[in-house]
Coordinates of C-alpha atoms and ligand atoms in Angstrom, one line a residue:
M29 CA 121.6 62.6 61.1
K30 CA 119.9 59.5 59.9
T31 CA 116.6 58.7 61.5
E32 CA 115.7 55.1 62.1
I33 CA 112.0 54.2 62.2
V34 CA 111.4 51.1 64.3
K35 CA 108.0 49.4 64.4
I36 CA 107.1 48.2 67.9
D37 CA 103.9 46.2 68.5
S38 CA 102.1 47.0 71.8
E39 CA 101.0 43.3 72.1
Q40 CA 104.5 42.0 71.7
I41 CA 107.1 44.5 72.7
D42 CA 110.5 44.0 71.2
E43 CA 112.8 44.3 74.2
T44 CA 116.0 44.7 72.1
E45 CA 114.6 47.7 70.3
I46 CA 113.2 49.3 73.5
K47 CA 116.6 48.8 75.1
K48 CA 118.3 50.5 72.2
A49 CA 115.9 53.5 72.5
G50 CA 116.6 53.6 76.2
E51 CA 120.3 53.8 75.6
I52 CA 119.9 56.7 73.2
I53 CA 118.0 58.6 76.0
K54 CA 120.5 57.8 78.7
K55 CA 123.3 59.2 76.5
G56 CA 121.3 62.4 76.1
G57 CA 119.7 61.7 72.7
L58 CA 116.1 62.0 71.5
V59 CA 113.6 59.4 70.5
A60 CA 110.0 59.9 69.3
F61 CA 107.5 57.5 70.9
P62 CA 103.8 56.7 70.8
T63 CA 101.5 57.5 73.7
E64 CA 97.7 57.1 73.9
T65 CA 97.2 60.8 73.3
V66 CA 99.7 61.9 70.6
Y67 CA 103.3 61.0 69.7
G68 CA 105.9 62.4 72.1
L69 CA 109.4 63.6 71.4
G70 CA 111.4 62.1 74.3
G71 CA 114.6 63.0 76.1
D72 CA 115.9 62.5 79.6
A73 CA 114.0 65.0 81.7
L74 CA 116.8 65.2 84.2
Q75 CA 119.5 66.2 81.7
A76 CA 119.4 69.9 80.9
D77 CA 121.0 69.3 77.6
S78 CA 118.4 66.8 76.5
S79 CA 115.7 69.3 77.0
R80 CA 117.7 71.9 75.1
K81 CA 117.8 69.4 72.2
I82 CA 114.0 68.9 72.3
Y83 CA 113.4 72.7 72.0
A84 CA 115.8 72.9 69.1
A85 CA 114.4 69.9 67.2
K86 CA 110.8 71.2 67.6
G87 CA 111.7 74.9 67.1
R88 CA 109.7 75.4 70.3
P89 CA 110.0 78.6 72.3
S90 CA 112.1 77.8 75.4
D91 CA 109.6 79.3 77.8
N92 CA 107.1 76.6 76.9
P93 CA 107.7 73.8 79.5
L94 CA 107.8 70.1 78.7
I95 CA 105.7 67.3 80.3
V96 CA 107.7 64.7 82.3
H97 CA 106.5 61.2 81.7
I98 CA 106.9 58.5 84.4
A99 CA 106.1 54.8 84.5
E100 CA 105.7 54.3 88.3
F101 CA 103.8 56.3 90.8
D102 CA 106.7 55.9 93.2
D103 CA 108.9 57.9 90.9
L104 CA 106.8 61.0 91.3
K105 CA 108.2 61.8 94.7
K106 CA 111.7 61.8 93.2
I107 CA 111.0 64.9 91.2
V108 CA 108.5 67.0 93.2
K109 CA 108.6 68.9 96.5
E110 CA 105.5 67.2 97.9
I111 CA 102.6 65.1 96.8
P112 CA 99.3 66.8 97.7
K113 CA 96.5 64.5 98.5
E114 CA 94.6 65.6 95.3
A115 CA 97.6 64.3 93.2
K116 CA 97.4 60.9 94.9
L117 CA 93.6 60.7 94.4
L118 CA 93.8 61.8 90.7
A119 CA 96.7 59.4 90.0
D120 CA 94.7 56.6 91.6
A121 CA 91.7 57.4 89.4
F122 CA 93.3 58.3 86.1
W123 CA 96.9 57.0 85.9
P124 CA 98.2 55.6 83.7
G125 CA 96.2 57.8 81.4
P126 CA 95.7 61.1 79.6
L127 CA 96.0 63.4 82.7
T128 CA 98.9 65.7 83.4
L129 CA 99.4 67.2 86.9
I130 CA 101.3 70.4 87.7
L131 CA 103.2 70.2 91.0
N132 CA 106.1 72.0 92.6
K133 CA 109.4 70.6 91.3
N134 CA 112.4 69.7 93.3
E135 CA 116.1 70.4 92.5
R136 CA 116.5 67.3 90.4
V137 CA 114.4 68.7 87.6
P138 CA 116.5 71.3 85.6
Y139 CA 114.9 74.6 84.7
E140 CA 115.5 73.7 81.0
T141 CA 112.8 71.1 81.3
T142 CA 110.3 73.4 83.0
G143 CA 110.9 76.4 80.8
G144 CA 112.3 78.3 83.9
M145 CA 109.3 77.5 86.1
D146 CA 109.4 76.2 89.7
T147 CA 106.6 73.8 88.8
V148 CA 106.7 70.6 86.7
A149 CA 104.1 68.9 84.6
V150 CA 104.0 65.1 85.1
R151 CA 102.0 62.3 83.5
M152 CA 102.0 58.6 83.4
P153 CA 100.8 57.5 80.0
S154 CA 98.9 54.2 79.5
H155 CA 100.4 53.1 76.1
P156 CA 102.4 49.9 76.8
V157 CA 105.2 50.9 74.4
A158 CA 105.5 54.3 76.1
L159 CA 105.7 52.7 79.5
A160 CA 108.4 50.2 78.4
F161 CA 110.3 53.0 76.7
I162 CA 110.2 55.3 79.8
R163 CA 111.5 52.5 82.0
A164 CA 114.3 51.7 79.6
G165 CA 115.3 55.4 79.4
G166 CA 115.7 55.8 83.2
G167 CA 112.2 56.6 84.3
F168 CA 111.9 60.3 83.5
I169 CA 111.2 61.2 79.9
A170 CA 110.5 64.8 79.0
G171 CA 108.1 64.5 76.1
P172 CA 106.2 67.3 74.3
S173 CA 104.3 66.4 71.2
A174 CA 106.6 65.3 68.4
N175 CA 105.7 67.9 65.9
T176 CA 107.4 71.0 64.7
S177 CA 106.2 73.8 67.0
G178 CA 102.9 75.3 65.7
K179 CA 101.9 72.3 63.5
P180 CA 99.2 69.8 64.4
S181 CA 100.3 67.2 66.9
P182 CA 101.3 63.8 65.3
T183 CA 98.8 61.0 65.6
L184 CA 100.9 58.7 63.3
A185 CA 104.6 57.9 63.1
E186 CA 104.5 59.2 59.5
H187 CA 103.6 62.7 60.8
V188 CA 106.6 62.6 63.2
A189 CA 108.8 61.6 60.3
L190 CA 107.6 64.5 58.2
D191 CA 108.5 67.0 60.9
L192 CA 111.6 65.5 62.5
D193 CA 113.3 63.2 59.9
G194 CA 117.0 63.9 60.0
K195 CA 116.8 65.7 63.3
I196 CA 116.6 62.8 65.8
P197 CA 118.2 59.3 65.7
M198 CA 115.0 57.2 66.3
I199 CA 111.2 57.1 65.9
I200 CA 109.3 54.3 67.5
D201 CA 106.3 53.5 65.3
G202 CA 103.4 52.2 67.4
G203 CA 100.7 52.8 64.8
E204 CA 97.8 55.3 65.1
V205 CA 97.3 56.7 68.6
G206 CA 94.0 56.0 70.5
I207 CA 92.9 59.4 71.7
G208 CA 94.4 61.9 69.3
I209 CA 94.3 65.1 71.4
E210 CA 96.8 66.0 74.1
S211 CA 96.3 65.2 77.8
T212 CA 94.1 67.2 80.2
I213 CA 96.4 69.5 82.4
V214 CA 95.4 70.2 86.0
D215 CA 97.4 72.6 88.1
L216 CA 97.6 71.5 91.8
T217 CA 99.9 74.2 93.0
E218 CA 97.2 76.7 93.8
E219 CA 94.6 76.8 96.5
V220 CA 91.9 75.5 94.1
P221 CA 92.9 73.0 91.4
M222 CA 92.7 74.5 88.0
I223 CA 92.3 72.9 84.5
L224 CA 94.9 74.6 82.2
R225 CA 94.2 72.5 79.1
P226 CA 91.0 70.5 78.4
G227 CA 91.4 66.9 77.2
Y228 CA 89.9 63.5 77.3
I229 CA 89.5 63.6 81.1
T230 CA 86.7 66.1 81.6
P231 CA 86.2 68.6 84.4
E232 CA 83.2 66.5 85.6
M233 CA 85.4 63.4 85.9
I234 CA 88.0 65.4 87.9
E235 CA 85.4 67.0 90.2
Q236 CA 84.0 63.6 91.1
V237 CA 87.4 62.7 92.5
I238 CA 88.7 65.9 94.2
G239 CA 85.7 68.3 94.3
T240 CA 85.5 71.7 92.8
V241 CA 88.0 72.7 90.1
K242 CA 88.4 76.0 88.2
I243 CA 88.9 76.2 84.5
D244 CA 91.5 78.6 83.3
P245 CA 89.5 81.4 81.6
G246 CA 92.3 81.8 79.1
I247 CA 91.6 78.4 77.4
I248 CA 88.0 79.2 76.4
A249 CA 88.2 82.9 75.9
S250 CA 88.7 83.9 72.3
D251 CA 90.0 87.5 72.2
S252 CA 89.2 88.4 75.8
G253 CA 92.9 89.2 76.4
E254 CA 93.0 86.5 79.1
K255 CA 96.5 85.0 79.2
P256 CA 96.4 81.2 79.6
K257 CA 98.4 79.9 82.6
A258 CA 99.9 77.0 80.7
P259 CA 102.6 78.8 78.7
G260 CA 102.0 76.6 75.7
M261 CA 98.4 77.6 75.3
K262 CA 99.2 81.1 74.3
Y263 CA 100.9 80.1 71.1
K264 CA 99.0 79.7 67.8
H265 CA 99.1 76.0 67.7
Y266 CA 97.8 72.9 66.0
A267 CA 97.6 74.9 62.9
P268 CA 97.5 73.6 59.3
K269 CA 99.1 75.7 56.5
A270 CA 95.8 76.8 55.1
D271 CA 93.7 79.4 56.7
L272 CA 90.9 77.7 58.8
T273 CA 87.5 79.1 59.7
L274 CA 84.9 77.4 61.8
V275 CA 81.2 77.7 60.9
D276 CA 78.9 77.3 63.9
G277 CA 75.1 77.0 64.1
E278 CA 72.1 74.9 63.0
P279 CA 73.4 72.0 60.8
E280 CA 71.4 73.0 57.7
K281 CA 72.5 76.6 58.0
V282 CA 76.1 75.6 58.5
I283 CA 76.0 73.4 55.3
A284 CA 74.4 76.2 53.3
K285 CA 77.0 78.7 54.5
I286 CA 80.0 76.5 53.8
N287 CA 78.6 75.6 50.3
E288 CA 78.1 79.3 49.6
L289 CA 81.6 80.3 50.8
T290 CA 83.3 77.4 49.0
E291 CA 81.6 78.1 45.7
E292 CA 82.7 81.7 45.9
L293 CA 86.3 80.8 46.4
T294 CA 86.3 77.9 44.0
A295 CA 84.9 80.3 41.3
Q296 CA 88.0 82.4 41.9
G297 CA 90.2 79.4 41.2
R298 CA 91.1 78.8 44.8
K299 CA 91.4 75.3 46.4
V300 CA 89.1 74.8 49.4
G301 CA 88.9 72.0 52.0
I302 CA 85.8 71.2 54.1
I303 CA 85.8 69.3 57.4
A304 CA 82.5 67.5 57.4
T305 CA 81.0 64.4 59.2
N306 CA 79.8 61.1 57.8
E307 CA 76.2 62.5 58.0
T308 CA 77.0 65.7 56.1
E309 CA 79.8 64.9 53.6
E310 CA 77.4 64.3 50.8
C311 CA 75.9 67.7 51.2
Y312 CA 78.9 69.6 49.9
K313 CA 78.9 70.2 46.2
T314 CA 82.4 71.8 45.7
G315 CA 85.7 71.7 47.4
E316 CA 87.8 68.8 48.9
V317 CA 85.6 67.2 51.5
L318 CA 87.0 65.0 54.3
S319 CA 84.8 63.4 57.0
I320 CA 86.1 63.5 60.5
G321 CA 83.8 60.6 61.6
A322 CA 80.2 60.2 62.7
R323 CA 78.8 63.2 64.5
D324 CA 77.9 61.2 67.7
D325 CA 81.3 59.4 67.8
E326 CA 83.3 62.1 69.6
D327 CA 86.2 59.7 70.2
A328 CA 86.6 59.3 66.4
I329 CA 86.3 63.1 66.0
A330 CA 89.2 63.7 68.5
R331 CA 91.3 60.9 67.0
H332 CA 91.0 62.1 63.4
L333 CA 91.2 65.9 63.9
Y334 CA 95.0 66.4 63.5
R335 CA 95.3 63.8 60.8
I336 CA 92.7 65.7 58.7
L337 CA 94.4 69.0 59.2
R338 CA 97.7 67.4 58.0
E339 CA 95.9 65.8 55.0
F340 CA 94.7 69.2 53.9
D341 CA 98.3 70.4 54.1
D342 CA 99.2 67.6 51.7
M343 CA 96.5 68.6 49.3
D344 CA 97.7 72.2 49.3
V345 CA 94.3 73.7 50.0
E346 CA 94.4 77.4 50.7
K347 CA 91.3 77.7 52.8
I348 CA 89.5 75.2 55.1
Y349 CA 86.0 75.5 56.4
S350 CA 85.0 73.3 59.3
E351 CA 81.7 72.4 60.9
S352 CA 81.9 72.8 64.7
F353 CA 81.8 69.9 67.1
A354 CA 80.6 70.9 70.5
T355 CA 80.0 67.3 71.4
P356 CA 78.7 66.4 75.0
R357 CA 81.8 65.0 76.7
I358 CA 85.1 66.0 75.1
G359 CA 83.6 68.7 72.9
Q360 CA 85.3 71.4 74.9
A361 CA 88.7 69.8 74.3
I362 CA 88.0 69.3 70.6
M363 CA 86.7 72.8 70.1
N364 CA 89.7 74.2 72.1
R365 CA 92.1 72.6 69.5
L366 CA 90.0 73.6 66.5
L367 CA 89.6 77.2 67.7
K368 CA 93.3 77.5 68.2
A369 CA 94.0 76.0 64.8
A370 CA 91.5 78.6 63.3
G371 CA 93.1 81.5 65.2
H372 CA 89.6 81.9 66.6
Q373 CA 88.0 82.7 63.3
V374 CA 84.3 81.6 63.6
I375 CA 81.3 82.5 61.5
H376 CA 78.0 82.1 63.4
V377 CA 75.0 81.4 61.2
Ligands
LIG406 P1 102.9 69.4 74.9 O1 104.0 68.7 75.6 O2 103.2 69.8 73.5 O3 101.6 68.8 75.1 O4 102.8 70.8 75.7 C1 102.9 70.8 77.1 C2 101.9 71.7 77.7 O5 102.0 71.7 79.1 C3 102.1 73.2 77.2 O6 100.9 73.8 76.9 C4 102.8 73.7 78.4 O7 102.7 75.1 78.5 C5 102.1 73.0 79.6 N1 103.0 72.9 80.8 C6 104.1 72.2 81.0 N2 104.6 72.4 82.2 C7 103.9 73.3 82.8 C8 103.9 74.0 84.0 N3 104.9 73.8 84.9 N4 103.0 74.9 84.3 C9 102.0 75.2 83.4 N5 101.9 74.6 82.2 C10 102.8 73.7 81.9
LIG407 MG1 102.4 70.2 71.6

């Protein structure tokens, strides 16, 4: 299959191209599209066959449910059993935006879309191109991240093309995404709301709107044996080809340790990558050093993370050492992705 890559400008949306994308969706085909978090691989969420195609294109295990993207709050009631008041409050506060709600699904949503579950994940993205595309495609777009399962999520259309070229008819190129890590997921089907995946919307922001929330212990535990409740969180994920290890501790000690380990491997003729910050990149003497951004600019760290992991793939490094980034607001979300990419290998210094 030939994949057409179509540039669409958020400021000036090309209605003809959007309509074409919508037609592909309505006929049961797939289109990759930009959102403010990462690129999504879209199909009609209400057609079982479209969801099957999504799993096949990504090589995703079929028990890992998809997020349904909507463009109007009014459409929510068409796919869920009931709308609890917390859902209304959170939607008022954060939609359109990087927050996904888990609710009880109704019979319109096929089990293929929800990985066999009676609940459905729903989000209204804020990216203008995503919203136009969802409307053109009939209003309900199942859209997991548009990467091959297990690889870092795509933050540029080029990443999508590397993973999915030849497998889908169309990729909408909307440039680099704004946030760079996937949405926060909140489960509203239990007594107390629970965060299943950390993201740009923090637990504190959610608690300000609906009161106490729990955090799924499975998302922060390393090898505690806790099973995360979002099926997708149990898979090794977001991972570059090279083996990644985080080094955590006082900045000077971290730099010294990474230098020592990199020199050792380099001396053995192995190619090593280092994830540094603007403040520290000059401190590394050997290895391929990439800066993720300024240490106090956590938005930049989130936005660059997946791109850097993919850049190291392109350089064919065998080993990556990364500083850790427990930044104040979205540090938990950033570290959650990095720890998963590292398979929880951390050296504390
Ligand atoms: P992605 O679309 O790649 O961001 O992955 C979607 C994430 O949402 C995965 O981690 C899924 O396991 C999670 N998810 C989707 N639907 C549900 C659901 N009904 N219950 C719990 N987690 C879900
Ligand atoms: Mg994903």
